[in-house]
PDB file of C-alpha atoms in Angstrom:
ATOM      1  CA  UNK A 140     122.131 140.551  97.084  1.00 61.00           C
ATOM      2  CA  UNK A 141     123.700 138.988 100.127  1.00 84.00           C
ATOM      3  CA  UNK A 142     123.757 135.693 101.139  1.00 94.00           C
ATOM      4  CA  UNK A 143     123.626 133.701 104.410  1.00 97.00           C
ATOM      5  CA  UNK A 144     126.621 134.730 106.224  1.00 97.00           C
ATOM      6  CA  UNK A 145     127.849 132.663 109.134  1.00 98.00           C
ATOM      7  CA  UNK A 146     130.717 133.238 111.756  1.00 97.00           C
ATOM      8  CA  UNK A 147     132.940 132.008 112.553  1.00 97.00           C
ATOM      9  CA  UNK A 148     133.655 129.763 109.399  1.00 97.00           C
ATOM     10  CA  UNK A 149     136.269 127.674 111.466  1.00 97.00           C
ATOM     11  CA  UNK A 150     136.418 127.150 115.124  1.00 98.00           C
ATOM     12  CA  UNK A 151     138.830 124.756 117.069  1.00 98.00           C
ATOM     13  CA  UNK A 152     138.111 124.544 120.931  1.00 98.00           C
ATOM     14  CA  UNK A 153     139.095 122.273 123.620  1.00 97.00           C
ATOM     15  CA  UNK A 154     136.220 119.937 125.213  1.00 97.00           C
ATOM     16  CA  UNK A 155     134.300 121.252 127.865  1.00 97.00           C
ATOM     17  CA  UNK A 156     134.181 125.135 126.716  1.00 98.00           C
ATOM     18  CA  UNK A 157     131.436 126.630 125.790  1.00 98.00           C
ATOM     19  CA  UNK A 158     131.189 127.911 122.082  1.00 98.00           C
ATOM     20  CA  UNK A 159     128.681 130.416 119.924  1.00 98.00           C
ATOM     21  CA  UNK A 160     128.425 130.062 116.383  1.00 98.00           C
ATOM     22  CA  UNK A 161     126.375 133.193 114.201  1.00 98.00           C
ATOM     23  CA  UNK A 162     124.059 133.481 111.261  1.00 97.00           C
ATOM     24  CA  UNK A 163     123.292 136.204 109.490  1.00 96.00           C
ATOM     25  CA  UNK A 164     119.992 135.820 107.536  1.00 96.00           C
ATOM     26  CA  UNK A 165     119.167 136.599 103.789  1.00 95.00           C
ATOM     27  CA  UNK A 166     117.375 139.962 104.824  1.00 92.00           C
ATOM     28  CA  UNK A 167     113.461 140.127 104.711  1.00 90.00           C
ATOM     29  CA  UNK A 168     114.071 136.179 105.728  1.00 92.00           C
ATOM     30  CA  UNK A 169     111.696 135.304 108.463  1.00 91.00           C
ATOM     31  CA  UNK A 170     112.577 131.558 108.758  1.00 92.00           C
ATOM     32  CA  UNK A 171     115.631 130.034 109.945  1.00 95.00           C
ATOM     33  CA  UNK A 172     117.230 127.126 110.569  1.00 96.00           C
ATOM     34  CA  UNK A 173     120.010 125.017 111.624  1.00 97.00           C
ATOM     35  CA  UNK A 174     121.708 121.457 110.865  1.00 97.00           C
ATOM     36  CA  UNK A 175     124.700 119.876 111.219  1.00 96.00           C
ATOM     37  CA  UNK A 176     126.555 117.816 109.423  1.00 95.00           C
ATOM     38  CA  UNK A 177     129.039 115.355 110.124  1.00 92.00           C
ATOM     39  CA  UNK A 178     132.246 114.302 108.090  1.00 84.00           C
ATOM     40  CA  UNK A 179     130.214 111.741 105.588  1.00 77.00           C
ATOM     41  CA  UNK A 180     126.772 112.179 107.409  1.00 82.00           C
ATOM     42  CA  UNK A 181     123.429 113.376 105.892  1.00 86.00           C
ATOM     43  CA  UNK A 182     122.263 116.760 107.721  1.00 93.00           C
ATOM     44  CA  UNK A 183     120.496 116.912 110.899  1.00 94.00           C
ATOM     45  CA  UNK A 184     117.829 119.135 111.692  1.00 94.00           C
ATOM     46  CA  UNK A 185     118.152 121.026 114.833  1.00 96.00           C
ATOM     47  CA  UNK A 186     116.441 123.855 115.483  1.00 96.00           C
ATOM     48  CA  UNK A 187     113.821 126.239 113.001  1.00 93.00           C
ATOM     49  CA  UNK A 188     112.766 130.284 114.073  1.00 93.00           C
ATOM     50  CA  UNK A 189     109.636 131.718 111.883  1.00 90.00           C
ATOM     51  CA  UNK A 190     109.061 134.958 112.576  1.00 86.00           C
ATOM     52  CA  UNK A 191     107.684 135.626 116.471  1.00 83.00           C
ATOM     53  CA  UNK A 192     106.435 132.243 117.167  1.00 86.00           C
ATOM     54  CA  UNK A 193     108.028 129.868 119.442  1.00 87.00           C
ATOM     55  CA  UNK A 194     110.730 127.498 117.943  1.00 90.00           C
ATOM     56  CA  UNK A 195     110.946 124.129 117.031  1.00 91.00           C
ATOM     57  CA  UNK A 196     113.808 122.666 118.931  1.00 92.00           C
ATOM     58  CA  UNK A 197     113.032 119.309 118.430  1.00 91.00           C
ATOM     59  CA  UNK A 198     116.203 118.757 116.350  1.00 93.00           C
ATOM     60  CA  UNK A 199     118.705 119.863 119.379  1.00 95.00           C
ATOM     61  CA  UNK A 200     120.458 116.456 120.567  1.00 94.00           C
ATOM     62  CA  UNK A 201     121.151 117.574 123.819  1.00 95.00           C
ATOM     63  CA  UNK A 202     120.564 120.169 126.865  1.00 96.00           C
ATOM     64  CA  UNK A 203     123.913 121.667 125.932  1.00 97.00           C
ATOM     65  CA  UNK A 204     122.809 123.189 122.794  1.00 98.00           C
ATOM     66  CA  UNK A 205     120.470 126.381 122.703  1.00 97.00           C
ATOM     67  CA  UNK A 206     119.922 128.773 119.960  1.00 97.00           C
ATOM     68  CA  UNK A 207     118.060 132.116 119.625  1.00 95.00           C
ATOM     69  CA  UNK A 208     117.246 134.613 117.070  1.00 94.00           C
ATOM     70  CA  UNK A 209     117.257 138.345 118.395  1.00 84.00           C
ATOM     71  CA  UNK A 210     114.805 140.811 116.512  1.00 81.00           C
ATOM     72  CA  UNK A 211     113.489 138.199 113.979  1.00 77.00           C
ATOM     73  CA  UNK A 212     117.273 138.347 112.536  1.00 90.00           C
ATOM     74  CA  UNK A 213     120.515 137.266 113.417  1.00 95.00           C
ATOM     75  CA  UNK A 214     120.672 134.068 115.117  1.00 97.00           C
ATOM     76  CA  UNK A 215     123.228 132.443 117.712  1.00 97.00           C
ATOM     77  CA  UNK A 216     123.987 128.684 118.376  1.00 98.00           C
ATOM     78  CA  UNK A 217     125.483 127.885 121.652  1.00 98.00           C
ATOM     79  CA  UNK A 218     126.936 124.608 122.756  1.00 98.00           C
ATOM     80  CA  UNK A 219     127.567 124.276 126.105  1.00 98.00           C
ATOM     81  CA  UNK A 220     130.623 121.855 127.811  1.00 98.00           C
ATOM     82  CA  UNK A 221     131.267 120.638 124.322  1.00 98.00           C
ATOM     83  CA  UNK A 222     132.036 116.729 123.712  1.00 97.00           C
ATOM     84  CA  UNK A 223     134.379 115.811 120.572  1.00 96.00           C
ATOM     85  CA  UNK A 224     131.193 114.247 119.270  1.00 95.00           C
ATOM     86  CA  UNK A 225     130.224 117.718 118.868  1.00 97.00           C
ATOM     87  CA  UNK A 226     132.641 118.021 115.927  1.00 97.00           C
ATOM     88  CA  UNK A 227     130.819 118.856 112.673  1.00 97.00           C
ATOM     89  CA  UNK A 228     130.224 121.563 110.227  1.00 97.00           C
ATOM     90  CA  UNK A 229     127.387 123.571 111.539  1.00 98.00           C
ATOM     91  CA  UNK A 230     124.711 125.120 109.029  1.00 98.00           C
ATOM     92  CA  UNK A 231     122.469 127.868 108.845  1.00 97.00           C
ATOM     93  CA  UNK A 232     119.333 128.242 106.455  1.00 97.00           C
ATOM     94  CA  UNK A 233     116.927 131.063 105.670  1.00 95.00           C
ATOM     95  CA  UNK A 234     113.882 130.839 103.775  1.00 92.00           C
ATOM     96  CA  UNK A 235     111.169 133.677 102.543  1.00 88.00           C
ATOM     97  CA  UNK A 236     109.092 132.019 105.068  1.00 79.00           C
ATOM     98  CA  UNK A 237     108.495 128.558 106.778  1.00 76.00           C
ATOM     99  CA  UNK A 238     105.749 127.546 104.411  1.00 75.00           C
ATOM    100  CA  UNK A 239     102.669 128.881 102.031  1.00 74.00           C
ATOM    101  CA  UNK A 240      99.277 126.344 101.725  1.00 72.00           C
ATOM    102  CA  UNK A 241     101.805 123.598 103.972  1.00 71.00           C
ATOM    103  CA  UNK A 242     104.455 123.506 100.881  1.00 76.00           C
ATOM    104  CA  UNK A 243     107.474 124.953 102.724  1.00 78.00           C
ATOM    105  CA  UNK A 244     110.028 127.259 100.683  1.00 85.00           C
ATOM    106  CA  UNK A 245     113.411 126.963  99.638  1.00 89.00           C
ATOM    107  CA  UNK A 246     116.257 127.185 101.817  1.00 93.00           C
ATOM    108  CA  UNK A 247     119.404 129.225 100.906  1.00 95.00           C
ATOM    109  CA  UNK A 248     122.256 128.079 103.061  1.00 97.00           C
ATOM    110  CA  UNK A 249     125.283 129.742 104.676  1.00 97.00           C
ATOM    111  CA  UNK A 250     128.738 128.598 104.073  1.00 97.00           C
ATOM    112  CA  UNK A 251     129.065 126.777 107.729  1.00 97.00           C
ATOM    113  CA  UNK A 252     130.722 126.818 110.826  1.00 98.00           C
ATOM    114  CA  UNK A 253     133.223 124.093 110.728  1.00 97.00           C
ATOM    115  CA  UNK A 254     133.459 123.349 114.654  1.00 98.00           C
ATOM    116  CA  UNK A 255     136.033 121.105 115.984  1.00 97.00           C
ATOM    117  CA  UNK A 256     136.647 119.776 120.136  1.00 97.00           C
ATOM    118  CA  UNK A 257     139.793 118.673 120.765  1.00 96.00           C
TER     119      UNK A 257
ATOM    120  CA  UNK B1452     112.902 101.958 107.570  1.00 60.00           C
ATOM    121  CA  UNK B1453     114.792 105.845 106.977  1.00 70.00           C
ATOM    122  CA  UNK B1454     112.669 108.392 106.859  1.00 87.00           C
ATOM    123  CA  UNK B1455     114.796 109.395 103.550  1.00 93.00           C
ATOM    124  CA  UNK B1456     117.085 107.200 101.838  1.00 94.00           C
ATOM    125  CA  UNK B1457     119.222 107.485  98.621  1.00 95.00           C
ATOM    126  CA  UNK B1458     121.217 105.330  96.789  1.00 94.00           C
ATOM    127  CA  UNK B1459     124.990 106.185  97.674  1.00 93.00           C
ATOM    128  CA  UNK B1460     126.704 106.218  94.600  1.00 93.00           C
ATOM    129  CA  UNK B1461     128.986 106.490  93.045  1.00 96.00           C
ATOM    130  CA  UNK B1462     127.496 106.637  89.912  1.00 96.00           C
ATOM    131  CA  UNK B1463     130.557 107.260  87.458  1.00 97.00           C
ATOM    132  CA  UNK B1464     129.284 108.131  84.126  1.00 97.00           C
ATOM    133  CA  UNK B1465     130.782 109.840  80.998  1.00 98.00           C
ATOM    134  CA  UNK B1466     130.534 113.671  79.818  1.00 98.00           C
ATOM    135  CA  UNK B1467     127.335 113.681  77.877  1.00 98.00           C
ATOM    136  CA  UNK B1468     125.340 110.888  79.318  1.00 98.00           C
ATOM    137  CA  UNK B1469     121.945 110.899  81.090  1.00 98.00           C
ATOM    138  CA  UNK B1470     122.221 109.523  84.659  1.00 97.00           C
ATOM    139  CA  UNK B1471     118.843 109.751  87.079  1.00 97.00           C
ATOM    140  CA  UNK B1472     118.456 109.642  90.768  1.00 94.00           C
ATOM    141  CA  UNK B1473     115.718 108.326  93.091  1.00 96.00           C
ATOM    142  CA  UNK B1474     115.059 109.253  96.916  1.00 96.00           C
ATOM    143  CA  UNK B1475     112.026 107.338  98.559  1.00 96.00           C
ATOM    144  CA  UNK B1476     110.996 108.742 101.749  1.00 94.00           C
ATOM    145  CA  UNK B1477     108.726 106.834 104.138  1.00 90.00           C
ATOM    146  CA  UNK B1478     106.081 108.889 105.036  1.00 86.00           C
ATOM    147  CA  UNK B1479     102.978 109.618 102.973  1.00 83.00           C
ATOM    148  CA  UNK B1480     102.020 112.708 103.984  1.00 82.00           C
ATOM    149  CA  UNK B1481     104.745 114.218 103.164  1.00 83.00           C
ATOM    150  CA  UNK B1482     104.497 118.036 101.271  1.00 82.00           C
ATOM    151  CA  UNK B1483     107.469 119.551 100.113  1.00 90.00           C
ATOM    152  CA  UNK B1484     109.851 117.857  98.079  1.00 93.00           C
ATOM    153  CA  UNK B1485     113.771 119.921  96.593  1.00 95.00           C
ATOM    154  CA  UNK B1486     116.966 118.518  95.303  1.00 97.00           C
ATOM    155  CA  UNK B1487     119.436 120.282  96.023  1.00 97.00           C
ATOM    156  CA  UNK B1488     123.645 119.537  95.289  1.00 97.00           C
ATOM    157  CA  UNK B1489     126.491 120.096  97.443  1.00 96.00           C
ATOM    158  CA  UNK B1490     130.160 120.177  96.393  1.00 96.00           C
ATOM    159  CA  UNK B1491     132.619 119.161  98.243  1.00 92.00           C
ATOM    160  CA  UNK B1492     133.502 120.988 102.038  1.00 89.00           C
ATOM    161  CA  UNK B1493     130.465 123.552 100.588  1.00 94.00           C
ATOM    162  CA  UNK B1494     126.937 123.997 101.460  1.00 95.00           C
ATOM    163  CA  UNK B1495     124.086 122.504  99.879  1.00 96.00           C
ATOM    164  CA  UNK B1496     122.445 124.673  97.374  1.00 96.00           C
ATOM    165  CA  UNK B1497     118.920 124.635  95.784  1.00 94.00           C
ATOM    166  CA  UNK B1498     119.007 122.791  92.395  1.00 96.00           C
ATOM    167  CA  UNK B1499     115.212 122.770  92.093  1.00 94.00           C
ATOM    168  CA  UNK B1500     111.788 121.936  93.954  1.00 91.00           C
ATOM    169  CA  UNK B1501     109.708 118.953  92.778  1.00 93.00           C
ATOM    170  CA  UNK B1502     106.450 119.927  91.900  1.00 86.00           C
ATOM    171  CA  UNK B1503     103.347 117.239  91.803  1.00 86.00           C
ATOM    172  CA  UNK B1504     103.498 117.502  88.364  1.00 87.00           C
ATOM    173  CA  UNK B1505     106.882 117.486  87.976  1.00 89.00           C
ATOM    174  CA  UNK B1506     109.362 119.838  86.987  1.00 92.00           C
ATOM    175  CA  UNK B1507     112.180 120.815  84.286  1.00 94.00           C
ATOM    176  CA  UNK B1508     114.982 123.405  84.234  1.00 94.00           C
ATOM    177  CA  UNK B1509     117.240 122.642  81.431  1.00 96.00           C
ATOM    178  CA  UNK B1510     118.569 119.753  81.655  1.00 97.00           C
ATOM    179  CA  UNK B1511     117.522 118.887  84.549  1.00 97.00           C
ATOM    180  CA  UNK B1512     113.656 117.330  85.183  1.00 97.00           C
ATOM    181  CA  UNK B1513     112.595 116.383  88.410  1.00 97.00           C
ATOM    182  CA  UNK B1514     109.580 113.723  89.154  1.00 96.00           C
ATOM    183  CA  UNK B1515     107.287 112.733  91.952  1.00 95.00           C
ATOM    184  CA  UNK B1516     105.517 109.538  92.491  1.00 94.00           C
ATOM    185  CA  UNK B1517     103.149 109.841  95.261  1.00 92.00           C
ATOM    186  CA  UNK B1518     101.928 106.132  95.096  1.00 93.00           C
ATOM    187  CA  UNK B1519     105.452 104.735  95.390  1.00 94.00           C
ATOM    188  CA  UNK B1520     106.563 107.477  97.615  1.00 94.00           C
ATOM    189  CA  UNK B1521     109.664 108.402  95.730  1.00 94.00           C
ATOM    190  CA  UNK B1522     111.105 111.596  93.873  1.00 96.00           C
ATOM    191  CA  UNK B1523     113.550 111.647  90.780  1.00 97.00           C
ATOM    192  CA  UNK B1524     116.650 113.533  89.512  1.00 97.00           C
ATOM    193  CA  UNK B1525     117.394 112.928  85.786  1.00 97.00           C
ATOM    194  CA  UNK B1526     120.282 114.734  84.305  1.00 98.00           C
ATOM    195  CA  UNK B1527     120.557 114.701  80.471  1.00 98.00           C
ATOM    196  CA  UNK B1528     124.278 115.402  78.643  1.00 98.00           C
ATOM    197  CA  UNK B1529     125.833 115.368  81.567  1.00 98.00           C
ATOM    198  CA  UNK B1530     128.846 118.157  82.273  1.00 98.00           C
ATOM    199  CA  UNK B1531     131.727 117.476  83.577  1.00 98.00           C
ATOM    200  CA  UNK B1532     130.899 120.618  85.880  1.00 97.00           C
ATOM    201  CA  UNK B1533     127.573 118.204  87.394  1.00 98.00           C
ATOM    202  CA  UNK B1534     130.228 115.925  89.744  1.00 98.00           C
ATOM    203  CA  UNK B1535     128.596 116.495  93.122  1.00 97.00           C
ATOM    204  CA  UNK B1536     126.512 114.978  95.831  1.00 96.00           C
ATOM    205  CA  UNK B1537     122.488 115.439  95.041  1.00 97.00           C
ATOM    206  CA  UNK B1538     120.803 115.692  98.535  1.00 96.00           C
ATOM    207  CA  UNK B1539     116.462 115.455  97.749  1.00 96.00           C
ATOM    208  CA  UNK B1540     114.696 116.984 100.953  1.00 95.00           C
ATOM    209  CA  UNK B1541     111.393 115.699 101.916  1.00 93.00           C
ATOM    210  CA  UNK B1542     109.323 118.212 104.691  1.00 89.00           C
ATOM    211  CA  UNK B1543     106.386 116.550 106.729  1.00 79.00           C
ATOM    212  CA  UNK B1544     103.968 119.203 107.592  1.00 74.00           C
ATOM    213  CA  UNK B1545     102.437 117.550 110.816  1.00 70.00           C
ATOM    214  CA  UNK B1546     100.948 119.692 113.330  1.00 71.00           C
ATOM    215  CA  UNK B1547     101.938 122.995 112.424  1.00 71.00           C
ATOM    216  CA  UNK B1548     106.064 121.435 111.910  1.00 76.00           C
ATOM    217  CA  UNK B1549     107.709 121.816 109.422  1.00 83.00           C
ATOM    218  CA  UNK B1550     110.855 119.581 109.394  1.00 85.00           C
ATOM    219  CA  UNK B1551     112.825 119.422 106.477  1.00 89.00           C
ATOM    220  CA  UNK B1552     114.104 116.001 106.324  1.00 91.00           C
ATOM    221  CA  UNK B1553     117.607 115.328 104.015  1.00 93.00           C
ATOM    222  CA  UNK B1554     118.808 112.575 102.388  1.00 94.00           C
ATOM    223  CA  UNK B1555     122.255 111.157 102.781  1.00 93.00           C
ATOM    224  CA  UNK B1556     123.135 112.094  99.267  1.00 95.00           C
ATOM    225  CA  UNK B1557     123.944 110.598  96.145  1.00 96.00           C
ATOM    226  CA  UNK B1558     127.578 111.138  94.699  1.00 96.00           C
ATOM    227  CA  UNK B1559     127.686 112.244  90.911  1.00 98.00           C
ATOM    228  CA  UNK B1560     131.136 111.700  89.127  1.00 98.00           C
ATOM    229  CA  UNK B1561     131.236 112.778  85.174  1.00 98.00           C
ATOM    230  CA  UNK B1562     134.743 111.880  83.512  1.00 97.00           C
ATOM    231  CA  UNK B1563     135.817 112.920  80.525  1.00 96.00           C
TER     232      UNK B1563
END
């Protein structure tokens, strides 16, 4: 079946616009999540969606990034004013769910958003 | 202290040898424990979970030690196809979070 899918897979932008990266969920996925990942760098948690509930953001390293999911499916990341710091590869994850018994599931990951700020 | 550390690399070894992998991770309450590998300018997919018991898939067996706090990667007759980076990923269920926490990676190269 399908993947993650994730839009665009390259974006170059100048610093202080505004830019929205997509995912596209394995469908039936009700957990999602994003990283980044800079050039050498482990990846950084951002920001999780299961299902209805209220998201974990505590990953987001700023006030200029947001995200939301719209009908439990496709999800948007949106960096506001970016900085060249910003500059990463930017991945999405769905799993079957967040967790069963407090053992979370795998995660299957998209291809990435490679973002860079000139 | 990292909350998830792993030994660099490279580790350079030839076609058919066995090479392992740890990843220690500082907290104990830890739950969920995957390796997963990640190719170069790709995305990190799932290679396998770690069960408490431990785990094999081929060639591939996967350990955890609770008491020392690490998790293991052994690869046996290594391919020349297993050159990659081998992220482990340790989740701390705390409070109804679940934050998957990644390694920096460990850098496989097999030569002929």
């Amino acid at each position: 079946g399908a993947g993650v899918s994730q839009s665009p897979s390259n974006k170059v932008t100048e610093k202080g616009k505004d830019v929205e990266l997509r995912c596209d969920p394995i469908s039936g996925h009700t957990a999602l999540y994003w990283y980044r990942q800079s050039l050498g760098q482990g990846l950084e948690f951002l920001i999780y969606f299961q299902g209805n509930s209220a998201p974990d953001k505590s990953g987001l390293p700023s006030d200029r990034f947001s995200a939301e999911r719209t009908g439990g499916s496709v999800s948007t990341l949106t960096i506001q004013r970016t900085q060249q710091e910003d500059s990463a590869v930017y991945l999405c994850a769905s799993s079957l769910a967040l967790s069963s018994g407090g053992v979370t599931y795998e995660q299957y990951f998209g291809p990435g958003t490679r973002l860079t700020v000139t | 202290r990292k909350e998830v550390e792993q030994d660099p690399g490279p580790f350079n070894v030839p076609e058919g040898a066995t090479v392992a992998f740890n990843c220690t991770y500082s907290n104990s309450a830890s739950q969920s424990f995957f390796w997963y590998r990640q190719d170069c300018r790709k995305e990190p997919k799932l290679l396998m979970s770690v069960y408490s018991s431990g785990n094999e898939d081929g060639r591939f067996t996967a350990q955890l030690n609770r008491a020392s706090q690490y998790i293991s990667l052994l690869i046996r007759d290594s391919k020349l196809s297993d050159s990659a980076t081998y992220l482990c990923v340790v989740t701390l269920t705390s409070g109804g979070s679940y934050i998957p926490t990644f390694g920096r990676g460990t850098s496989l190269i097999v030569h002929p």
